[in-house]
Amino acid sequence: MTVTAADARTTRLVVSRRKEGDDPGALRYDTFDVAVGPRTTILDALVAIRRELDPTLTFRHSCFHASCGTCGMRVDGREGLACVTPVPTGDEVVVEPLGNLPVVSDLVVDMDVFYDDFDDAGRPLVRSSEKIPGAAKAEGIDQLERYEDCIECGICLSVCPVAGSDPRYVGPAALAAAWRVVEEPRGLDPGPVVRLMDDEQAAWRCHLAWECTEACPSGVDPAAAIMRLRRSAAAARARRLFSFGGTR
Ligand code: SF4
Ligand code: FES
């Protein structure tokens, strides 16, 4: 992003610096003064830092337009996609990695915890994406997967107070994916998914903070999905009771 002299101002980015294995309590921040304009995003500013001030600063990005989900981080304590988060107008802004996920390096978190949640949910609605005949897969990729509107940014996990206190919780994104099986089964049997999510560490663990829905940059609305999943689980239980004559 080009910053013209007419609209330039200087903002100080206070950036979390940590490497895997560092003592989580030993916080370290580096400061960088960056020329920004009214349309400069946090990702633009980070790219400028790496290019001009510190090539060792690490962060993830790919698409630059809120599509790939790789640039999730916290800006002044609020989760968002760095590529569409404007640099705030104040003199200083604090940039930190997502929460509830282990830090690999600086602003890069280990997403294994996020994807493990999908394993806990039985990998619902994980459909190999429509394969283009003859297209070569990138090395190391066995199959391409997407979870509907979810761009797999991990922001909902970062904001979730339950995920922050209980790592066994299945988590908002995986539960939202489970709900999609019920909402639109497309030939799948939703019964096993509903039974799997009818668990105290799954649909019933959510405390209704609705932080995930508020923060999700892709309109997934995980909190509403979890509530609907609960209704489905309760209805399935009632059907089982009825069909077994009240003995379960
Ligand atoms: S549900 Fe929303 S916030 Fe959570 S991973 Fe998917 S896109 Fe990101
Ligand atoms: S760089 Fe792809 S979502 Fe931000």
mmCIF file of C-alpha atoms and ligand atoms in Angstrom:
data_model
loop_
_atom_site.group_PDB
_atom_site.id
_atom_site.type_symbol
_atom_site.label_atom_id
_atom_site.label_comp_id
_atom_site.label_asym_id
_atom_site.label_seq_id
_atom_site.Cartn_x
_atom_site.Cartn_y
_atom_site.Cartn_z
ATOM 1 C CA MET A 1 0.000 0.000 0.000
ATOM 2 C CA THR A 2 1.465 3.339 -1.033
ATOM 3 C CA VAL A 3 1.385 6.093 1.576
ATOM 4 C CA THR A 4 1.577 9.553 0.031
ATOM 5 C CA ALA A 5 3.295 12.429 1.830
ATOM 6 C CA ALA A 6 -0.021 14.277 2.047
ATOM 7 C CA ASP A 7 -1.824 11.617 4.099
ATOM 8 C CA ALA A 8 1.137 10.070 5.945
ATOM 9 C CA ARG A 9 1.393 9.906 9.701
ATOM 10 C CA THR A 10 3.578 7.779 11.938
ATOM 11 C CA THR A 11 2.173 5.097 14.185
ATOM 12 C CA ARG A 12 4.091 2.984 16.665
ATOM 13 C CA LEU A 13 3.373 -0.724 16.402
ATOM 14 C CA VAL A 14 4.032 -2.588 19.637
ATOM 15 C CA VAL A 15 4.446 -6.167 18.485
ATOM 16 C CA SER A 16 4.570 -9.327 20.590
ATOM 17 C CA ARG A 17 7.806 -11.276 20.068
ATOM 18 C CA ARG A 18 7.897 -14.824 21.350
ATOM 19 C CA LYS A 19 9.278 -18.113 20.114
ATOM 20 C CA GLU A 20 8.001 -21.628 20.691
ATOM 21 C CA GLY A 21 9.271 -22.888 24.035
ATOM 22 C CA ASP A 22 9.729 -19.414 25.543
ATOM 23 C CA ASP A 23 8.269 -18.969 29.001
ATOM 24 C CA PRO A 24 4.655 -17.844 28.248
ATOM 25 C CA GLY A 25 4.874 -15.479 31.213
ATOM 26 C CA ALA A 26 7.974 -13.766 29.841
ATOM 27 C CA LEU A 27 6.274 -11.275 27.529
ATOM 28 C CA ARG A 28 8.441 -9.313 25.149
ATOM 29 C CA TYR A 29 7.301 -6.572 22.813
ATOM 30 C CA ASP A 30 9.272 -4.721 20.170
ATOM 31 C CA THR A 31 8.251 -1.289 18.917
ATOM 32 C CA PHE A 32 8.362 -0.096 15.329
ATOM 33 C CA ASP A 33 7.515 3.349 13.987
ATOM 34 C CA VAL A 34 5.778 2.987 10.640
ATOM 35 C CA ALA A 35 4.469 5.528 8.127
ATOM 36 C CA VAL A 36 0.783 4.807 7.563
ATOM 37 C CA GLY A 37 -2.089 6.364 5.665
ATOM 38 C CA PRO A 38 -5.864 6.243 6.167
ATOM 39 C CA ARG A 39 -6.152 2.965 4.254
ATOM 40 C CA THR A 40 -3.111 1.180 5.690
ATOM 41 C CA THR A 41 -4.031 -2.142 7.277
ATOM 42 C CA ILE A 42 -2.236 -3.872 10.106
ATOM 43 C CA LEU A 43 -0.973 -6.417 7.582
ATOM 44 C CA ASP A 44 0.406 -3.616 5.357
ATOM 45 C CA ALA A 45 2.232 -2.201 8.368
ATOM 46 C CA LEU A 46 3.670 -5.594 9.341
ATOM 47 C CA VAL A 47 4.873 -6.184 5.778
ATOM 48 C CA ALA A 48 6.546 -2.748 5.855
ATOM 49 C CA ILE A 49 8.255 -3.610 9.152
ATOM 50 C CA ARG A 50 9.613 -6.848 7.772
ATOM 51 C CA ARG A 51 10.752 -5.197 4.572
ATOM 52 C CA GLU A 52 12.355 -2.103 6.068
ATOM 53 C CA LEU A 53 13.011 -2.586 9.784
ATOM 54 C CA ASP A 54 13.178 -6.200 10.950
ATOM 55 C CA PRO A 55 13.203 -9.157 8.529
ATOM 56 C CA THR A 56 12.990 -11.594 11.465
ATOM 57 C CA LEU A 57 9.416 -10.581 12.399
ATOM 58 C CA THR A 58 7.132 -13.530 11.622
ATOM 59 C CA PHE A 59 3.428 -13.569 10.772
ATOM 60 C CA ARG A 60 1.195 -15.438 8.354
ATOM 61 C CA HIS A 61 -0.711 -14.124 5.394
ATOM 62 C CA SER A 62 -1.661 -15.093 1.907
ATOM 63 C CA CYS A 63 -4.658 -13.545 0.150
ATOM 64 C CA PHE A 64 -4.734 -9.970 1.529
ATOM 65 C CA HIS A 65 -8.563 -9.927 1.185
ATOM 66 C CA ALA A 66 -10.197 -11.801 4.087
ATOM 67 C CA SER A 67 -10.408 -15.056 2.235
ATOM 68 C CA CYS A 68 -7.603 -17.404 3.285
ATOM 69 C CA GLY A 69 -8.029 -16.999 7.062
ATOM 70 C CA THR A 70 -4.298 -17.074 7.795
ATOM 71 C CA CYS A 71 -3.745 -13.571 9.204
ATOM 72 C CA GLY A 72 -5.876 -13.749 12.371
ATOM 73 C CA MET A 73 -4.307 -11.867 15.292
ATOM 74 C CA ARG A 74 -5.200 -9.467 18.111
ATOM 75 C CA VAL A 75 -5.044 -5.744 17.536
ATOM 76 C CA ASP A 76 -5.353 -3.676 20.712
ATOM 77 C CA GLY A 77 -6.803 -6.782 22.340
ATOM 78 C CA ARG A 78 -9.461 -7.482 19.702
ATOM 79 C CA GLU A 79 -9.290 -10.414 17.322
ATOM 80 C CA GLY A 80 -9.472 -9.751 13.603
ATOM 81 C CA LEU A 81 -7.963 -10.415 10.234
ATOM 82 C CA ALA A 82 -4.901 -8.190 9.887
ATOM 83 C CA CYS A 83 -5.458 -7.769 6.141
ATOM 84 C CA VAL A 84 -8.769 -5.950 6.639
ATOM 85 C CA THR A 85 -8.086 -4.267 9.984
ATOM 86 C CA PRO A 86 -7.119 -0.626 9.464
ATOM 87 C CA VAL A 87 -4.321 0.769 11.593
ATOM 88 C CA PRO A 88 -6.193 2.651 14.335
ATOM 89 C CA THR A 89 -5.891 6.416 14.404
ATOM 90 C CA GLY A 90 -4.036 6.644 17.755
ATOM 91 C CA ASP A 91 -0.275 7.018 18.172
ATOM 92 C CA GLU A 92 0.277 3.424 19.191
ATOM 93 C CA VAL A 93 -1.245 0.017 18.491
ATOM 94 C CA VAL A 94 -0.506 -3.324 20.163
ATOM 95 C CA VAL A 95 -0.373 -6.387 17.913
ATOM 96 C CA GLU A 96 -0.401 -9.875 19.441
ATOM 97 C CA PRO A 97 -0.987 -13.448 18.291
ATOM 98 C CA LEU A 98 -4.364 -15.175 18.661
ATOM 99 C CA GLY A 99 -5.107 -16.526 22.127
ATOM 100 C CA ASN A 100 -5.850 -20.092 23.231
ATOM 101 C CA LEU A 101 -3.389 -21.439 20.660
ATOM 102 C CA PRO A 102 0.329 -22.092 21.254
ATOM 103 C CA VAL A 103 2.672 -19.499 19.783
ATOM 104 C CA VAL A 104 5.156 -20.792 17.235
ATOM 105 C CA SER A 105 6.895 -17.516 16.507
ATOM 106 C CA ASP A 106 5.871 -13.886 17.089
ATOM 107 C CA LEU A 107 2.366 -13.617 15.549
ATOM 108 C CA VAL A 108 2.249 -17.171 14.202
ATOM 109 C CA VAL A 109 0.236 -19.704 16.225
ATOM 110 C CA ASP A 110 0.104 -23.472 15.969
ATOM 111 C CA MET A 111 -3.265 -24.289 14.372
ATOM 112 C CA ASP A 112 -3.080 -28.011 15.233
ATOM 113 C CA VAL A 113 -5.258 -27.418 18.304
ATOM 114 C CA PHE A 114 -7.909 -25.823 16.089
ATOM 115 C CA TYR A 115 -7.893 -28.699 13.588
ATOM 116 C CA ASP A 116 -7.824 -31.305 16.378
ATOM 117 C CA ASP A 117 -11.209 -29.886 17.434
ATOM 118 C CA PHE A 118 -12.596 -30.972 14.075
ATOM 119 C CA ASP A 119 -11.266 -34.478 14.759
ATOM 120 C CA ASP A 120 -13.113 -34.428 18.101
ATOM 121 C CA ALA A 121 -16.290 -33.559 16.196
ATOM 122 C CA GLY A 122 -15.809 -36.525 13.851
ATOM 123 C CA ARG A 123 -14.656 -34.275 11.008
ATOM 124 C CA PRO A 124 -18.243 -33.304 10.156
ATOM 125 C CA LEU A 125 -19.051 -32.061 6.718
ATOM 126 C CA VAL A 126 -15.469 -32.256 5.668
ATOM 127 C CA ARG A 127 -15.941 -32.860 2.043
ATOM 128 C CA SER A 128 -13.063 -33.244 -0.296
ATOM 129 C CA SER A 129 -13.498 -30.160 -2.367
ATOM 130 C CA GLU A 130 -14.661 -30.636 -5.881
ATOM 131 C CA LYS A 131 -11.561 -31.907 -7.529
ATOM 132 C CA ILE A 132 -10.657 -30.501 -10.883
ATOM 133 C CA PRO A 133 -9.897 -33.415 -13.171
ATOM 134 C CA GLY A 134 -6.214 -33.545 -13.959
ATOM 135 C CA ALA A 135 -5.254 -30.885 -11.408
ATOM 136 C CA ALA A 136 -2.073 -31.712 -9.528
ATOM 137 C CA LYS A 137 -2.175 -31.532 -5.741
ATOM 138 C CA ALA A 138 0.522 -29.567 -3.983
ATOM 139 C CA GLU A 139 3.189 -31.705 -2.372
ATOM 140 C CA GLY A 140 2.153 -32.923 1.065
ATOM 141 C CA ILE A 141 -1.558 -32.244 0.593
ATOM 142 C CA ASP A 142 -3.662 -35.401 0.538
ATOM 143 C CA GLN A 143 -7.026 -33.807 0.126
ATOM 144 C CA LEU A 144 -8.477 -30.327 -0.032
ATOM 145 C CA GLU A 145 -11.005 -29.518 2.634
ATOM 146 C CA ARG A 146 -13.249 -26.574 3.441
ATOM 147 C CA TYR A 147 -15.826 -26.096 6.188
ATOM 148 C CA GLU A 148 -18.457 -24.159 4.269
ATOM 149 C CA ASP A 149 -18.258 -20.396 5.027
ATOM 150 C CA CYS A 150 -15.637 -20.932 7.709
ATOM 151 C CA ILE A 151 -12.252 -19.687 6.572
ATOM 152 C CA GLU A 152 -10.530 -21.559 9.416
ATOM 153 C CA CYS A 153 -8.965 -18.449 10.905
ATOM 154 C CA GLY A 154 -9.142 -19.624 14.540
ATOM 155 C CA ILE A 155 -10.539 -16.291 15.729
ATOM 156 C CA CYS A 156 -13.580 -17.901 17.377
ATOM 157 C CA LEU A 157 -11.295 -20.170 19.382
ATOM 158 C CA SER A 158 -9.181 -17.213 20.436
ATOM 159 C CA VAL A 159 -12.152 -15.216 21.763
ATOM 160 C CA CYS A 160 -13.946 -18.163 23.387
ATOM 161 C CA PRO A 161 -13.793 -17.971 27.210
ATOM 162 C CA VAL A 162 -14.586 -21.671 27.549
ATOM 163 C CA ALA A 163 -11.789 -22.728 25.167
ATOM 164 C CA GLY A 164 -9.502 -20.510 27.229
ATOM 165 C CA SER A 165 -10.251 -22.415 30.412
ATOM 166 C CA ASP A 166 -10.901 -25.940 29.131
ATOM 167 C CA PRO A 167 -8.784 -27.364 26.302
ATOM 168 C CA ARG A 168 -11.131 -30.376 26.075
ATOM 169 C CA TYR A 169 -13.946 -28.221 24.719
ATOM 170 C CA VAL A 170 -14.657 -29.067 21.080
ATOM 171 C CA GLY A 171 -14.781 -25.376 20.170
ATOM 172 C CA PRO A 172 -17.067 -23.069 18.163
ATOM 173 C CA ALA A 173 -15.857 -23.688 14.609
ATOM 174 C CA ALA A 174 -16.035 -27.484 14.846
ATOM 175 C CA LEU A 175 -19.491 -27.298 16.432
ATOM 176 C CA ALA A 176 -20.660 -24.953 13.678
ATOM 177 C CA ALA A 177 -19.404 -27.461 11.115
ATOM 178 C CA ALA A 178 -21.301 -30.221 12.944
ATOM 179 C CA TRP A 179 -24.489 -28.170 12.789
ATOM 180 C CA ARG A 180 -24.116 -27.801 9.023
ATOM 181 C CA VAL A 181 -24.450 -31.576 8.703
ATOM 182 C CA VAL A 182 -27.815 -31.359 10.453
ATOM 183 C CA GLU A 183 -28.908 -28.267 8.582
ATOM 184 C CA GLU A 184 -27.966 -29.557 5.181
ATOM 185 C CA PRO A 185 -27.028 -33.246 5.249
ATOM 186 C CA ARG A 186 -26.484 -33.633 1.490
ATOM 187 C CA GLY A 187 -26.944 -37.374 1.702
ATOM 188 C CA LEU A 188 -25.057 -37.822 4.976
ATOM 189 C CA ASP A 189 -26.747 -39.258 8.059
ATOM 190 C CA PRO A 190 -26.601 -36.460 10.694
ATOM 191 C CA GLY A 191 -27.505 -38.900 13.523
ATOM 192 C CA PRO A 192 -23.932 -39.933 14.442
ATOM 193 C CA VAL A 193 -22.737 -36.312 14.384
ATOM 194 C CA VAL A 194 -25.577 -35.196 16.655
ATOM 195 C CA ARG A 195 -24.875 -38.066 19.074
ATOM 196 C CA LEU A 196 -21.151 -37.234 19.140
ATOM 197 C CA MET A 197 -21.858 -33.566 19.855
ATOM 198 C CA ASP A 198 -24.454 -34.378 22.542
ATOM 199 C CA ASP A 199 -21.656 -34.278 25.102
ATOM 200 C CA GLU A 200 -20.611 -32.123 28.041
ATOM 201 C CA GLN A 201 -17.391 -31.167 26.240
ATOM 202 C CA ALA A 202 -19.233 -30.384 23.013
ATOM 203 C CA ALA A 203 -22.610 -28.696 22.445
ATOM 204 C CA TRP A 204 -23.387 -28.499 26.177
ATOM 205 C CA ARG A 205 -20.074 -26.900 27.215
ATOM 206 C CA CYS A 206 -20.754 -23.513 25.602
ATOM 207 C CA HIS A 207 -21.546 -20.770 28.144
ATOM 208 C CA LEU A 208 -23.436 -18.571 25.691
ATOM 209 C CA ALA A 209 -20.927 -15.748 25.665
ATOM 210 C CA TRP A 210 -21.619 -15.216 21.928
ATOM 211 C CA GLU A 211 -18.081 -13.859 21.545
ATOM 212 C CA CYS A 212 -17.451 -16.250 18.640
ATOM 213 C CA THR A 213 -20.402 -14.963 16.645
ATOM 214 C CA GLU A 214 -19.439 -11.366 17.278
ATOM 215 C CA ALA A 215 -15.819 -11.892 16.242
ATOM 216 C CA CYS A 216 -16.230 -14.250 13.280
ATOM 217 C CA PRO A 217 -15.137 -12.394 10.134
ATOM 218 C CA SER A 218 -17.008 -14.751 7.858
ATOM 219 C CA GLY A 219 -20.582 -14.675 9.164
ATOM 220 C CA VAL A 220 -20.567 -18.276 10.355
ATOM 221 C CA ASP A 221 -22.469 -17.509 13.595
ATOM 222 C CA PRO A 222 -21.092 -20.433 15.608
ATOM 223 C CA ALA A 223 -23.086 -19.564 18.754
ATOM 224 C CA ALA A 224 -26.428 -19.893 16.974
ATOM 225 C CA ALA A 225 -25.217 -23.136 15.383
ATOM 226 C CA ILE A 226 -24.385 -24.507 18.842
ATOM 227 C CA MET A 227 -27.854 -23.605 20.142
ATOM 228 C CA ARG A 228 -29.487 -25.355 17.184
ATOM 229 C CA LEU A 229 -27.241 -28.360 17.695
ATOM 230 C CA ARG A 230 -28.437 -28.540 21.302
ATOM 231 C CA ARG A 231 -32.043 -28.558 20.151
ATOM 232 C CA SER A 232 -31.279 -31.361 17.704
ATOM 233 C CA ALA A 233 -29.473 -33.326 20.416
ATOM 234 C CA ALA A 234 -32.381 -32.887 22.844
ATOM 235 C CA ALA A 235 -34.908 -33.919 20.177
ATOM 236 C CA ALA A 236 -32.824 -36.980 19.291
ATOM 237 C CA ARG A 237 -32.702 -37.968 22.966
ATOM 238 C CA ALA A 238 -36.477 -37.579 23.228
ATOM 239 C CA ARG A 239 -36.976 -39.748 20.146
ATOM 240 C CA ARG A 240 -34.694 -42.439 21.606
ATOM 241 C CA LEU A 241 -36.590 -42.376 24.909
ATOM 242 C CA PHE A 242 -39.908 -42.628 23.107
ATOM 243 C CA SER A 243 -38.831 -45.470 20.855
ATOM 244 C CA PHE A 244 -37.386 -47.447 23.826
ATOM 245 C CA GLY A 245 -40.567 -46.976 25.860
ATOM 246 C CA GLY A 246 -38.984 -44.549 28.293
ATOM 247 C CA THR A 247 -36.035 -46.770 29.303
ATOM 248 C CA ARG A 248 -33.398 -45.156 27.020
HETATM 249 S S1 SF4 B 1 -16.207 -19.996 12.532
HETATM 250 FE FE1 SF4 B 1 -15.617 -17.892 11.897
HETATM 251 S S2 SF4 B 1 -14.134 -17.250 13.461
HETATM 252 FE FE2 SF4 B 1 -14.314 -19.474 13.626
HETATM 253 S S3 SF4 B 1 -12.642 -20.289 12.379
HETATM 254 FE FE3 SF4 B 1 -14.484 -20.201 11.078
HETATM 255 S S4 SF4 B 1 -14.392 -18.186 10.048
HETATM 256 FE FE4 SF4 B 1 -12.935 -18.112 11.765
HETATM 257 S S1 FES B 2 -4.329 -12.576 4.333
HETATM 258 FE FE1 FES B 2 -5.924 -13.972 3.788
HETATM 259 S S2 FES B 2 -7.480 -13.560 5.280
HETATM 260 FE FE2 FES B 2 -5.960 -12.060 5.679
#
